[in-house]
XYZ file of C-alpha atoms in Angstrom:
444
model
C 2.419 63.976 -8.425
C 0.066 62.246 -5.932
C 0.492 58.764 -4.494
C -1.416 55.759 -5.862
C -3.620 54.320 -3.104
C -5.288 51.749 -5.338
C -8.906 51.460 -6.430
C -11.313 53.460 -4.242
C -13.984 51.600 -2.260
C -17.396 51.740 -3.894
C -20.366 53.167 -1.980
C -22.560 50.499 -0.374
C -25.921 51.811 0.813
C -26.483 48.665 2.966
C -23.277 49.079 4.982
C -24.072 50.157 8.534
C -20.565 50.204 9.975
C -18.924 47.805 12.415
C -21.080 45.396 14.408
C -21.944 46.975 17.758
C -23.177 43.910 19.675
C -20.171 41.641 19.396
C -20.068 38.134 20.913
C -17.706 35.195 21.077
C -17.522 33.006 17.988
C -16.922 29.246 17.819
C -18.269 28.710 21.332
C -18.884 25.056 20.506
C -15.215 24.478 19.704
C -14.179 26.360 22.843
C -16.291 23.926 24.874
C -14.747 20.990 23.017
C -11.271 22.353 23.743
C -12.045 22.742 27.459
C -13.441 19.193 27.552
C -10.267 17.964 25.847
C -8.094 19.654 28.467
C -10.205 18.091 31.204
C -9.948 14.636 29.619
C -6.209 15.062 29.216
C -5.884 15.985 32.876
C -7.985 12.972 33.900
C -5.801 10.637 31.825
C -2.764 12.036 33.617
C -4.414 11.525 37.012
C -5.545 7.998 36.109
C -2.092 6.961 34.888
C -0.305 8.522 37.873
C -2.531 6.733 40.420
C -2.447 3.306 38.734
C 0.935 3.213 37.019
C 4.428 2.737 38.388
C 7.371 4.374 36.667
C 9.683 2.518 39.060
C 8.704 -0.773 37.407
C 9.174 0.701 33.955
C 12.642 1.961 34.911
C 13.652 -1.229 36.724
C 17.424 -1.727 36.282
C 18.774 -4.471 34.020
C 21.875 -6.528 34.778
C 24.574 -7.644 32.330
C 22.484 -10.668 31.341
C 19.475 -8.533 30.443
C 17.422 -9.520 33.494
C 15.347 -6.940 35.335
C 16.217 -6.576 38.994
C 13.294 -7.319 41.280
C 11.150 -8.747 38.473
C 12.847 -11.653 36.665
C 13.100 -15.184 38.019
C 15.568 -15.526 40.888
C 15.808 -11.746 41.292
C 12.565 -10.990 43.100
C 14.450 -9.938 46.245
C 17.350 -8.296 44.409
C 15.927 -4.907 43.459
C 19.147 -2.891 43.140
C 21.775 -2.847 40.410
C 25.439 -2.690 41.379
C 28.262 -1.731 39.004
C 31.585 -3.510 39.477
C 33.434 -0.407 38.244
C 31.106 2.566 38.034
C 34.008 4.770 36.864
C 33.580 3.201 33.408
C 30.039 4.569 33.318
C 31.151 8.220 33.258
C 31.469 8.242 29.458
C 28.984 10.570 27.676
C 27.916 7.695 25.414
C 26.934 5.395 28.290
C 23.126 5.937 27.969
C 23.337 4.881 24.310
C 25.946 2.122 24.290
C 25.620 0.988 27.907
C 28.122 0.930 30.750
C 31.112 -1.321 29.832
C 31.398 -3.018 33.222
C 29.790 -6.029 34.863
C 26.430 -5.244 36.462
C 24.639 -7.549 38.897
C 21.426 -7.340 40.916
C 21.871 -7.218 44.693
C 19.544 -7.131 47.683
C 21.175 -4.026 49.158
C 23.747 -1.492 48.018
C 27.142 -1.622 49.789
C 27.070 0.336 53.027
C 30.839 0.613 53.478
C 33.845 0.959 51.196
C 35.969 -2.220 51.037
C 39.064 -2.706 48.876
C 38.740 -6.484 48.558
C 41.504 -7.021 45.989
C 43.991 -4.983 47.998
C 43.228 -6.671 51.327
C 43.231 -10.124 49.773
C 46.584 -9.530 48.071
C 48.149 -8.351 51.315
C 46.638 -10.994 53.575
C 45.228 -14.122 51.833
C 44.438 -15.665 55.230
C 41.809 -12.958 55.731
C 39.715 -14.340 52.873
C 37.065 -15.903 55.111
C 36.167 -12.537 56.608
C 35.887 -11.030 53.111
C 33.886 -13.885 51.592
C 30.524 -12.684 52.909
C 30.975 -9.180 51.468
C 32.029 -10.325 47.980
C 29.699 -9.613 45.058
C 29.992 -11.927 42.038
C 27.991 -13.036 39.010
C 25.575 -15.955 39.410
C 27.829 -18.642 37.954
C 30.490 -18.005 40.620
C 30.002 -19.903 43.884
C 31.505 -17.685 46.570
C 31.090 -20.357 49.246
C 33.394 -22.912 47.604
C 36.049 -20.761 45.879
C 39.545 -20.209 47.247
C 41.429 -16.940 47.677
C 43.451 -17.525 44.486
C 40.256 -18.176 42.529
C 38.774 -15.003 43.982
C 41.701 -12.938 42.688
C 41.335 -14.542 39.271
C 37.599 -13.832 39.198
C 38.301 -10.202 40.076
C 40.704 -9.887 37.147
C 38.052 -11.407 34.845
C 35.414 -9.030 36.301
C 33.335 -11.944 37.510
C 33.670 -10.550 41.027
C 33.959 -6.970 42.211
C 37.526 -6.005 43.167
C 36.295 -3.279 45.491
C 33.015 -2.140 47.011
C 32.148 1.533 47.343
C 29.679 2.899 49.838
C 26.597 3.587 47.721
C 23.069 4.894 47.891
C 20.172 3.539 45.779
C 18.931 5.994 43.143
C 16.154 4.722 40.856
C 17.226 1.182 41.697
C 20.903 1.810 40.863
C 23.703 1.847 43.414
C 25.507 5.171 43.026
C 28.651 5.948 44.975
C 28.420 7.981 48.159
C 31.125 10.565 47.426
C 31.399 11.832 51.014
C 32.098 8.356 52.420
C 34.432 7.288 49.651
C 36.420 10.528 49.900
C 37.845 9.335 53.219
C 39.325 6.269 51.574
C 40.757 8.407 48.787
C 42.442 10.679 51.340
C 44.033 7.645 53.008
C 45.296 6.489 49.631
C 46.715 9.891 48.733
C 48.381 10.198 52.168
C 50.034 6.829 51.771
C 48.343 5.164 54.739
C 46.927 2.575 52.334
C 49.361 0.824 50.012
C 47.788 -0.601 46.872
C 49.792 -3.078 44.846
C 47.394 -2.742 41.933
C 47.534 0.773 40.563
C 44.345 0.257 38.594
C 42.229 0.354 41.749
C 43.756 3.703 42.751
C 43.284 5.124 39.260
C 39.651 4.023 38.980
C 38.763 5.225 42.466
C 40.427 8.584 41.847
C 38.557 9.039 38.568
C 35.317 8.187 40.294
C 35.756 10.757 43.071
C 36.667 13.431 40.514
C 33.154 13.152 39.129
C 31.951 16.011 41.356
C 34.949 18.090 40.233
C 33.972 17.449 36.619
C 30.459 18.781 37.222
C 31.832 21.983 38.747
C 34.203 22.393 35.795
C 31.277 22.094 33.400
C 29.413 24.853 35.251
C 32.539 27.014 35.198
C 32.950 26.514 31.438
C 29.321 27.485 30.879
C 29.806 30.673 32.889
C 32.948 31.605 30.960
C 31.302 31.000 27.604
C 28.049 32.815 28.416
C 28.875 35.732 26.090
C 29.585 33.366 23.201
C 26.227 31.677 23.735
C 24.484 35.049 23.948
C 26.181 36.131 20.724
C 25.095 32.910 19.015
C 21.513 33.539 20.156
C 21.581 37.070 18.739
C 23.036 35.751 15.464
C 20.210 33.207 15.191
C 17.613 35.930 15.760
C 19.212 38.084 13.039
C 19.250 35.162 10.603
C 15.585 34.467 11.320
C 14.774 38.130 10.735
C 16.598 38.100 7.388
C 14.791 34.874 6.408
C 11.432 36.444 7.238
C 12.324 39.472 5.100
C 13.137 37.228 2.167
C 9.808 35.403 2.477
C 7.934 38.294 0.854
C 9.663 37.392 -2.440
C 10.224 33.623 -2.226
C 7.415 32.468 0.051
C 5.484 30.797 -2.815
C 8.261 28.492 -4.039
C 9.377 27.756 -0.472
C 5.908 26.620 0.660
C 5.141 24.481 -2.399
C 8.606 22.900 -2.439
C 8.289 22.164 1.286
C 4.918 20.461 0.776
C 6.200 18.436 -2.190
C 9.380 17.470 -0.354
C 7.463 16.390 2.734
C 5.100 14.226 0.677
C 8.066 12.650 -1.102
C 9.751 11.991 2.234
C 6.592 10.324 3.561
C 6.402 8.153 0.451
C 10.012 7.033 0.830
C 9.470 6.340 4.538
C 6.453 4.155 3.698
C 8.582 2.213 1.228
C 11.265 1.585 3.877
C 8.648 0.521 6.431
C 7.103 -1.913 3.966
C 10.461 -3.480 3.072
C 11.376 -3.884 6.759
C 7.926 -5.295 7.500
C 8.388 -7.913 4.796
C 11.890 -8.793 6.018
C 11.090 -9.217 9.715
C 7.820 -10.989 8.881
C 9.779 -13.607 6.943
C 12.776 -13.614 9.334
C 11.518 -13.243 12.917
C 14.117 -12.682 15.612
C 14.171 -13.742 19.249
C 13.676 -11.572 22.288
C 16.349 -8.939 22.843
C 17.847 -8.589 26.300
C 19.326 -5.145 26.646
C 20.771 -2.754 29.188
C 20.932 0.444 27.100
C 18.906 2.600 24.752
C 20.650 1.259 21.667
C 19.733 -2.322 22.489
C 16.191 -1.320 23.458
C 15.725 0.412 20.101
C 16.990 -2.727 18.354
C 14.485 -4.838 20.266
C 11.620 -2.538 19.182
C 12.594 -2.255 15.514
C 13.334 -5.970 15.155
C 9.587 -6.708 15.359
C 7.483 -6.658 12.204
C 4.533 -5.281 14.189
C 6.498 -2.069 14.776
C 7.048 -1.512 11.050
C 3.408 -2.357 10.306
C 2.170 0.266 12.773
C 4.604 2.857 11.376
C 3.522 2.023 7.827
C -0.166 2.464 8.677
C 0.462 5.725 10.544
C 2.573 7.174 7.714
C 0.025 6.087 5.098
C -2.781 7.851 6.991
C -0.728 11.042 7.298
C 0.240 10.862 3.608
C -3.367 10.441 2.430
C -4.654 13.242 4.665
C -1.975 15.698 3.505
C -2.449 14.737 -0.126
C -6.215 15.305 0.085
C -5.651 18.633 1.840
C -3.266 19.779 -0.900
C -5.631 18.669 -3.686
C -8.891 20.070 -2.364
C -7.593 23.053 -0.373
C -4.943 24.349 -2.759
C -6.797 27.655 -3.061
C -6.633 28.040 0.713
C -2.917 27.298 0.590
C -2.546 30.109 -1.932
C -4.320 32.425 0.501
C -2.047 31.231 3.300
C 0.993 32.034 1.156
C -0.322 35.558 0.682
C -0.867 35.908 4.435
C 2.687 34.732 5.107
C 3.976 37.318 2.633
C 2.005 40.052 4.377
C 3.111 38.739 7.753
C 6.728 39.132 6.732
C 5.997 42.786 6.039
C 4.410 43.170 9.493
C 7.474 41.700 11.184
C 9.628 44.437 9.692
C 7.375 46.979 11.427
C 7.164 45.133 14.801
C 10.603 43.680 15.531
C 9.589 42.074 18.851
C 7.555 39.441 17.009
C 10.841 37.663 16.307
C 11.292 37.004 20.048
C 7.673 36.065 20.797
C 7.953 32.420 19.524
C 10.307 31.663 22.431
C 7.372 31.656 24.883
C 5.176 29.242 22.872
C 8.243 27.043 22.466
C 8.650 26.857 26.257
C 4.976 25.937 26.592
C 5.329 23.287 23.889
C 8.301 21.764 25.723
C 6.167 21.578 28.868
C 3.331 19.896 26.966
C 5.718 17.359 25.423
C 7.272 16.622 28.820
C 3.808 16.098 30.309
C 2.837 13.804 27.431
C 5.987 11.697 27.813
C 5.459 11.403 31.573
C 1.832 10.334 31.126
C 2.876 7.815 28.469
C 5.431 6.282 30.830
C 2.788 5.877 33.531
C 0.304 4.405 31.039
C 2.889 1.902 29.808
C 3.349 0.623 33.357
C -0.360 -0.087 33.965
C -1.416 -3.730 33.974
C -0.119 -7.135 34.939
C 3.542 -7.910 34.355
C 4.239 -10.233 31.420
C 7.109 -12.744 31.515
C 8.549 -15.037 28.830
C 11.220 -17.721 28.762
C 14.480 -16.532 27.155
C 17.786 -18.239 26.300
C 16.129 -21.657 26.634
C 17.568 -22.887 23.328
C 21.088 -21.821 24.310
C 20.905 -23.492 27.734
C 21.043 -27.183 26.807
C 21.456 -28.315 30.432
C 18.343 -26.511 31.694
C 15.457 -28.842 32.516
C 12.059 -27.526 33.630
C 10.327 -30.890 34.164
C 8.273 -30.381 31.003
C 6.609 -27.218 32.332
C 8.573 -24.853 30.094
C 9.773 -26.303 26.794
C 9.818 -23.456 24.248
C 11.620 -20.177 23.731
C 9.326 -17.191 24.318
C 6.775 -19.221 26.292
C 4.827 -17.325 28.946
C 6.148 -18.083 32.414
C 5.911 -17.305 36.104
C 9.201 -16.242 37.777
C 8.564 -18.056 41.068
C 7.443 -21.214 39.290
C 10.428 -21.062 36.949
C 12.843 -20.901 39.891
C 11.230 -23.867 41.639
C 10.865 -26.031 38.511
C 13.948 -25.362 36.379
C 17.359 -26.741 37.329
C 20.803 -27.052 35.775
C 21.250 -30.794 35.174
C 25.027 -30.357 34.833
C 25.350 -29.258 38.456
C 25.813 -31.713 41.321
C 22.429 -33.209 42.076
C 20.763 -30.549 39.913
C 20.817 -28.164 42.851
C 21.777 -25.016 40.930
C 19.370 -22.903 38.861
C 19.711 -22.691 35.096
C 22.775 -20.701 34.088
C 21.408 -19.018 30.947
C 17.673 -19.617 30.651
C 15.434 -17.380 32.737
C 11.900 -16.087 33.065
C 12.371 -12.614 31.609
C 10.147 -9.582 32.156
C 8.914 -8.351 28.754
C 6.471 -5.610 29.698
C 2.835 -5.379 30.711
C -0.074 -7.366 29.333
C -2.111 -4.323 28.285
C -2.873 -2.553 25.035
C -0.484 0.260 26.041
C 2.530 -1.979 25.564
C 1.598 -4.145 22.604
C 5.243 -4.205 21.624
C 6.230 -5.946 24.910
């Protein structure tokens, strides 16, 4: 019994075979695509030559002030950590480093165990006074040695200084220089009465050992990772095989689920927009990603923009589904046939890895360009913590929270009336950097 090859093709007297003189199609859209790539490259060049990522990544101290930008910190461009060992937690980028952070003019050049030397020889305090690093409310010129020890316990002053190098405006420990001090400690040539200093310093130096251990663990587990990769490829292959039978329900359920998700997201955005519109919050001062996200999503403008963007996407997709449902049916049939082709050409399962690498490069480029674009323009400053600082007087120049300000003018005009003769700057209120006065950073 012969095989069934379907209905035979009818004779067409007008058919002359394949087209002999072939040419490129959609030349217009190819030109548009090339122009788009050129424009994208020009935007990257423009942002790189006029923007400054260093300003965007300016470090923030424990009070939320940007080093080198906020009032009183124009000359203090580097951030110093009182105990950088506490910053080695994996959650530090999200929750922030749980240690006091202050802006300094220069990172420490030498390692000095201030608490240890002061405990052993209080009479040597005058020689240590100049090297001490404390928060703004501590006056190092008038405090005594006993007060210095107390401030170190309260983390208002650094108990020890580690030789550091500036990296992106942050003072990071110089492991090679600090290793010498650790060797002296381990050999007993330095006697520390406070074991916490030894423990913290030891943990800090072991940071390079931790990195090597991570690399070693990755090498040892390479076969497990390779096996997991093979298992994922097999699962994808099985899923593609199943698509020839369930591709229709999967596609339509995915479209319906995505539309429902967009609708629910619009509802949440609208409710948050209403709430923050009726209950505005003050400016957030943050030193970590978690606080920065809170500052962005505490503004009703953010939720309004998200609501508009989601509504546009929802309407476009809904119109596409309504008017192009026949095309979607054709696409489902093509996916079903494509699943059959994959079974014949197994290497197509591995091919998506290369487009994925290219997509990662495109996303990285886009993020980098966005960062440069966000840093273009004049710096914008606003008064913060003015309501909480009842003793701050600015001679009537600055009277409201969130008022636009000039850092240099704020320093010269605002004084703490509770201090002797009003000689000290305001303890809480400051002229805070909030972004750039351009359309790229409308969220401030």
